[in-house]
Short mmCIF file of N, CA and C in Angstrom, two decimals:
data_model
loop_
_atom_site.label_atom_id
_atom_site.label_comp_id
_atom_site.label_asym_id
_atom_site.label_seq_id
_atom_site.Cartn_x
_atom_site.Cartn_y
_atom_site.Cartn_z
N UNK A 1 161.63 146.71 78.96
CA UNK A 1 160.83 145.53 78.75
C UNK A 1 161.59 144.30 79.18
N UNK A 2 160.86 143.33 79.64
CA UNK A 2 161.43 142.08 80.10
C UNK A 2 161.61 141.12 78.94
N UNK A 3 162.49 140.14 79.15
CA UNK A 3 162.71 139.11 78.14
C UNK A 3 161.70 137.99 78.28
N UNK A 4 160.95 137.96 79.38
CA UNK A 4 159.99 136.89 79.59
C UNK A 4 158.79 137.06 78.67
N UNK A 5 158.32 135.95 78.15
CA UNK A 5 157.19 135.94 77.24
C UNK A 5 156.07 135.10 77.84
N UNK A 6 154.85 135.43 77.50
CA UNK A 6 153.69 134.68 77.94
C UNK A 6 152.65 134.70 76.84
N UNK A 7 151.55 134.00 77.07
CA UNK A 7 150.49 133.92 76.09
C UNK A 7 149.34 134.83 76.50
N UNK A 8 148.86 135.64 75.56
CA UNK A 8 147.71 136.52 75.82
C UNK A 8 146.48 135.66 76.11
N UNK A 9 145.69 136.09 77.07
CA UNK A 9 144.49 135.36 77.45
C UNK A 9 143.38 135.43 76.42
N UNK A 10 143.43 136.37 75.49
CA UNK A 10 142.38 136.49 74.48
C UNK A 10 142.82 135.98 73.12
N UNK A 11 143.92 136.54 72.58
CA UNK A 11 144.33 136.18 71.22
C UNK A 11 145.32 135.01 71.18
N UNK A 12 145.82 134.61 72.35
CA UNK A 12 146.74 133.49 72.50
C UNK A 12 148.05 133.65 71.73
N UNK A 13 148.43 134.89 71.46
CA UNK A 13 149.73 135.16 70.84
C UNK A 13 150.77 135.37 71.94
N UNK A 14 152.02 135.19 71.60
CA UNK A 14 153.11 135.38 72.55
C UNK A 14 153.42 136.86 72.68
N UNK A 15 153.38 137.35 73.94
CA UNK A 15 153.62 138.76 74.22
C UNK A 15 154.51 138.86 75.46
N UNK A 16 155.14 140.01 75.72
CA UNK A 16 155.93 140.18 76.95
C UNK A 16 155.02 140.10 78.18
N UNK A 17 155.54 139.58 79.28
CA UNK A 17 154.72 139.42 80.49
C UNK A 17 154.56 140.71 81.29
N UNK A 18 155.35 141.73 81.00
CA UNK A 18 155.29 142.95 81.82
C UNK A 18 154.39 144.04 81.25
N UNK A 19 153.55 143.73 80.26
CA UNK A 19 152.65 144.73 79.68
C UNK A 19 151.29 144.69 80.37
N UNK A 20 150.61 145.85 80.44
CA UNK A 20 149.28 145.92 81.03
C UNK A 20 148.19 145.61 80.02
N UNK A 21 148.48 145.85 78.76
CA UNK A 21 147.52 145.65 77.68
C UNK A 21 148.22 144.89 76.56
N UNK A 22 147.52 143.94 75.96
CA UNK A 22 148.11 143.17 74.85
C UNK A 22 148.38 144.12 73.69
N UNK A 23 149.63 144.17 73.18
CA UNK A 23 149.94 145.07 72.08
C UNK A 23 149.32 144.63 70.76
N UNK A 24 148.85 143.40 70.68
CA UNK A 24 148.29 142.90 69.43
C UNK A 24 146.77 143.06 69.35
N UNK A 25 146.07 142.63 70.39
CA UNK A 25 144.60 142.69 70.34
C UNK A 25 144.00 143.74 71.27
N UNK A 26 144.81 144.33 72.16
CA UNK A 26 144.31 145.37 73.06
C UNK A 26 143.66 144.84 74.32
N UNK A 27 143.72 143.55 74.57
CA UNK A 27 143.09 142.95 75.75
C UNK A 27 143.73 143.48 77.03
N UNK A 28 142.87 143.94 77.94
CA UNK A 28 143.33 144.42 79.24
C UNK A 28 142.39 143.86 80.31
N UNK A 29 142.83 142.83 81.03
CA UNK A 29 141.95 142.25 82.04
C UNK A 29 141.85 143.16 83.25
N UNK A 30 140.94 142.81 84.11
CA UNK A 30 140.78 143.59 85.34
C UNK A 30 139.45 144.31 85.36
N UNK A 31 139.25 145.09 86.37
CA UNK A 31 137.97 145.78 86.54
C UNK A 31 137.80 146.91 85.54
N UNK A 32 136.57 147.25 85.29
CA UNK A 32 136.28 148.36 84.37
C UNK A 32 136.61 149.71 85.00
N UNK A 33 136.33 149.84 86.28
CA UNK A 33 136.60 151.09 86.98
C UNK A 33 137.62 150.82 88.08
N UNK A 34 138.87 151.13 87.81
CA UNK A 34 139.95 150.83 88.75
C UNK A 34 139.84 151.65 90.04
N UNK A 35 139.34 152.86 89.96
CA UNK A 35 139.19 153.69 91.16
C UNK A 35 138.15 153.10 92.11
N UNK A 36 137.02 152.67 91.58
CA UNK A 36 135.99 152.06 92.42
C UNK A 36 136.49 150.75 93.02
N UNK A 37 137.27 150.00 92.26
CA UNK A 37 137.82 148.76 92.78
C UNK A 37 138.79 149.03 93.92
N UNK A 38 139.62 150.04 93.77
CA UNK A 38 140.56 150.39 94.83
C UNK A 38 139.82 150.86 96.08
N UNK A 39 138.76 151.65 95.93
CA UNK A 39 137.98 152.10 97.08
C UNK A 39 137.30 150.93 97.78
N UNK A 40 136.78 149.98 96.99
CA UNK A 40 136.16 148.80 97.58
C UNK A 40 137.21 147.98 98.33
N UNK A 41 138.40 147.89 97.77
CA UNK A 41 139.51 147.20 98.42
C UNK A 41 139.79 147.82 99.80
N UNK A 42 139.91 149.14 99.84
CA UNK A 42 140.17 149.84 101.10
C UNK A 42 139.03 149.65 102.10
N UNK A 43 137.80 149.69 101.61
CA UNK A 43 136.65 149.50 102.50
C UNK A 43 136.66 148.10 103.11
N UNK A 44 136.97 147.11 102.30
CA UNK A 44 137.02 145.74 102.81
C UNK A 44 138.15 145.55 103.81
N UNK A 45 139.28 146.18 103.58
CA UNK A 45 140.38 146.11 104.54
C UNK A 45 139.97 146.81 105.84
N UNK A 46 139.23 147.91 105.72
CA UNK A 46 138.70 148.58 106.91
C UNK A 46 137.76 147.69 107.71
N UNK A 47 136.94 146.91 107.02
CA UNK A 47 136.05 145.96 107.71
C UNK A 47 136.87 144.89 108.43
N UNK A 48 137.94 144.43 107.79
CA UNK A 48 138.80 143.43 108.43
C UNK A 48 139.41 144.00 109.71
N UNK A 49 139.94 145.21 109.64
CA UNK A 49 140.56 145.83 110.82
C UNK A 49 139.52 146.04 111.92
N UNK A 50 138.35 146.55 111.56
CA UNK A 50 137.30 146.77 112.56
C UNK A 50 136.85 145.45 113.17
N UNK A 51 136.76 144.41 112.35
CA UNK A 51 136.36 143.09 112.87
C UNK A 51 137.37 142.55 113.87
N UNK A 52 138.64 142.71 113.57
CA UNK A 52 139.68 142.23 114.49
C UNK A 52 139.63 143.02 115.79
N UNK A 53 139.44 144.32 115.71
CA UNK A 53 139.37 145.15 116.92
C UNK A 53 138.16 144.76 117.78
N UNK A 54 137.02 144.55 117.15
CA UNK A 54 135.82 144.15 117.90
C UNK A 54 136.03 142.77 118.51
N UNK A 55 136.64 141.86 117.76
CA UNK A 55 136.88 140.52 118.29
C UNK A 55 137.80 140.55 119.50
N UNK A 56 138.90 141.27 119.40
CA UNK A 56 139.84 141.37 120.52
C UNK A 56 139.17 142.05 121.71
N UNK A 57 138.40 143.10 121.47
CA UNK A 57 137.68 143.77 122.55
C UNK A 57 136.66 142.87 123.22
N UNK A 58 135.93 142.10 122.42
CA UNK A 58 134.94 141.18 122.98
C UNK A 58 135.56 140.06 123.78
N UNK A 59 136.65 139.51 123.29
CA UNK A 59 137.34 138.45 124.02
C UNK A 59 137.95 138.99 125.31
N UNK A 60 138.57 140.16 125.22
CA UNK A 60 139.16 140.76 126.42
C UNK A 60 138.08 141.10 127.44
N UNK A 61 136.96 141.63 126.99
CA UNK A 61 135.87 141.97 127.91
C UNK A 61 135.31 140.73 128.57
N UNK A 62 135.19 139.66 127.79
CA UNK A 62 134.69 138.41 128.35
C UNK A 62 135.69 137.82 129.35
N UNK A 63 136.96 137.91 129.03
CA UNK A 63 137.99 137.34 129.92
C UNK A 63 138.10 138.10 131.24
N UNK A 64 137.90 139.43 131.19
CA UNK A 64 138.04 140.24 132.40
C UNK A 64 136.70 140.58 133.05
N UNK A 65 135.62 139.97 132.60
CA UNK A 65 134.27 140.20 133.13
C UNK A 65 133.89 141.68 133.15
N UNK A 66 134.17 142.37 132.06
CA UNK A 66 133.79 143.78 131.94
C UNK A 66 132.37 143.87 131.40
N UNK A 67 131.59 144.83 131.86
CA UNK A 67 130.21 144.97 131.37
C UNK A 67 130.18 145.72 130.04
N UNK A 68 130.22 144.99 128.94
CA UNK A 68 130.20 145.64 127.63
C UNK A 68 128.94 145.33 126.84
N UNK A 69 128.06 144.54 127.37
CA UNK A 69 126.77 144.27 126.72
C UNK A 69 126.90 143.44 125.46
N UNK A 70 126.46 144.03 124.36
CA UNK A 70 126.39 143.29 123.09
C UNK A 70 127.73 143.09 122.40
N UNK A 71 128.77 143.71 122.88
CA UNK A 71 130.08 143.58 122.23
C UNK A 71 130.53 142.13 122.17
N UNK A 72 130.31 141.38 123.24
CA UNK A 72 130.75 139.98 123.22
C UNK A 72 129.93 139.15 122.25
N UNK A 73 128.66 139.48 122.06
CA UNK A 73 127.84 138.75 121.08
C UNK A 73 128.23 139.10 119.66
N UNK A 74 128.57 140.34 119.42
CA UNK A 74 129.02 140.76 118.09
C UNK A 74 130.37 140.14 117.78
N UNK A 75 131.21 140.00 118.80
CA UNK A 75 132.55 139.46 118.60
C UNK A 75 132.52 138.02 118.09
N UNK A 76 131.42 137.32 118.30
CA UNK A 76 131.31 135.94 117.84
C UNK A 76 131.35 135.86 116.32
N UNK A 77 130.75 136.81 115.61
CA UNK A 77 130.68 136.73 114.14
C UNK A 77 131.83 137.44 113.44
N UNK A 78 132.62 138.19 114.17
CA UNK A 78 133.67 138.96 113.51
C UNK A 78 134.75 138.12 112.83
N UNK A 79 135.08 136.91 113.28
CA UNK A 79 136.04 136.13 112.48
C UNK A 79 135.50 135.82 111.09
N UNK A 80 134.20 135.61 110.98
CA UNK A 80 133.60 135.34 109.67
C UNK A 80 133.63 136.58 108.79
N UNK A 81 133.27 137.72 109.36
CA UNK A 81 133.28 138.95 108.55
C UNK A 81 134.70 139.31 108.13
N UNK A 82 135.66 139.07 109.02
CA UNK A 82 137.05 139.36 108.68
C UNK A 82 137.53 138.43 107.57
N UNK A 83 137.19 137.16 107.67
CA UNK A 83 137.62 136.20 106.66
C UNK A 83 137.01 136.47 105.29
N UNK A 84 135.73 136.72 105.26
CA UNK A 84 135.05 136.99 103.99
C UNK A 84 135.54 138.30 103.39
N UNK A 85 135.64 139.33 104.19
CA UNK A 85 136.12 140.62 103.69
C UNK A 85 137.57 140.53 103.23
N UNK A 86 138.38 139.80 103.97
CA UNK A 86 139.78 139.61 103.58
C UNK A 86 139.91 138.90 102.25
N UNK A 87 139.06 137.87 102.03
CA UNK A 87 139.09 137.15 100.76
C UNK A 87 138.75 138.09 99.61
N UNK A 88 137.67 138.85 99.75
CA UNK A 88 137.26 139.72 98.66
C UNK A 88 138.25 140.87 98.44
N UNK A 89 138.88 141.36 99.49
CA UNK A 89 139.91 142.39 99.33
C UNK A 89 141.08 141.82 98.52
N UNK A 90 141.49 140.59 98.85
CA UNK A 90 142.57 139.93 98.10
C UNK A 90 142.17 139.71 96.65
N UNK A 91 140.94 139.27 96.42
CA UNK A 91 140.44 139.05 95.07
C UNK A 91 140.47 140.34 94.26
N UNK A 92 139.97 141.43 94.82
CA UNK A 92 139.96 142.71 94.11
C UNK A 92 141.37 143.21 93.86
N UNK A 93 142.27 143.02 94.82
CA UNK A 93 143.66 143.43 94.65
C UNK A 93 144.29 142.68 93.48
N UNK A 94 144.09 141.38 93.44
CA UNK A 94 144.66 140.57 92.34
C UNK A 94 144.01 140.92 91.01
N UNK A 95 142.71 141.16 91.00
CA UNK A 95 142.00 141.50 89.77
C UNK A 95 142.50 142.84 89.23
N UNK A 96 142.73 143.78 90.12
CA UNK A 96 143.18 145.11 89.69
C UNK A 96 144.58 145.05 89.11
N UNK A 97 145.41 144.11 89.54
CA UNK A 97 146.78 144.00 89.07
C UNK A 97 146.97 142.96 87.97
N UNK A 98 145.89 142.40 87.43
CA UNK A 98 145.98 141.35 86.42
C UNK A 98 146.59 141.89 85.12
N UNK A 99 147.38 141.06 84.47
CA UNK A 99 147.96 141.38 83.17
C UNK A 99 147.42 140.41 82.14
N UNK A 100 147.57 140.70 80.86
CA UNK A 100 147.02 139.81 79.82
C UNK A 100 147.61 138.40 79.84
N UNK A 101 148.79 138.22 80.40
CA UNK A 101 149.39 136.89 80.42
C UNK A 101 149.06 136.10 81.67
N UNK A 102 148.37 136.70 82.64
CA UNK A 102 147.95 135.96 83.82
C UNK A 102 146.81 135.02 83.44
N UNK A 103 146.65 133.95 84.23
CA UNK A 103 145.49 133.10 83.96
C UNK A 103 144.23 133.89 84.31
N UNK A 104 143.08 133.42 83.85
CA UNK A 104 141.86 134.21 84.02
C UNK A 104 141.14 133.95 85.34
N UNK A 105 141.82 133.39 86.32
CA UNK A 105 141.19 133.16 87.61
C UNK A 105 140.75 134.48 88.24
N UNK A 106 141.60 135.49 88.16
CA UNK A 106 141.27 136.79 88.74
C UNK A 106 140.85 137.80 87.69
N UNK A 107 140.79 137.46 86.45
CA UNK A 107 140.51 138.39 85.36
C UNK A 107 139.10 138.68 85.10
#
């Protein structure tokens, strides 16, 4: 156990910062189903990777005048899908790792 102390987000008592669950009130922030959250995290990261690949392919095809059809039109929206998916992947990652002494921004 660590010597660092923090305040529980529910009971506001002083507890160690390295615990997953408050030893006094049992508060455990984060998602209800950690497995589903982790799968959603992986899916969102997959969307980010696919978006970057489509974007690079569309830009390269446009730069080299390759006949790829709709790829260049799809590549226009991929920075948005990558950004939004990346944000939610980060949010789920932080929520899954939240402890009782973290602020409730991700809890």
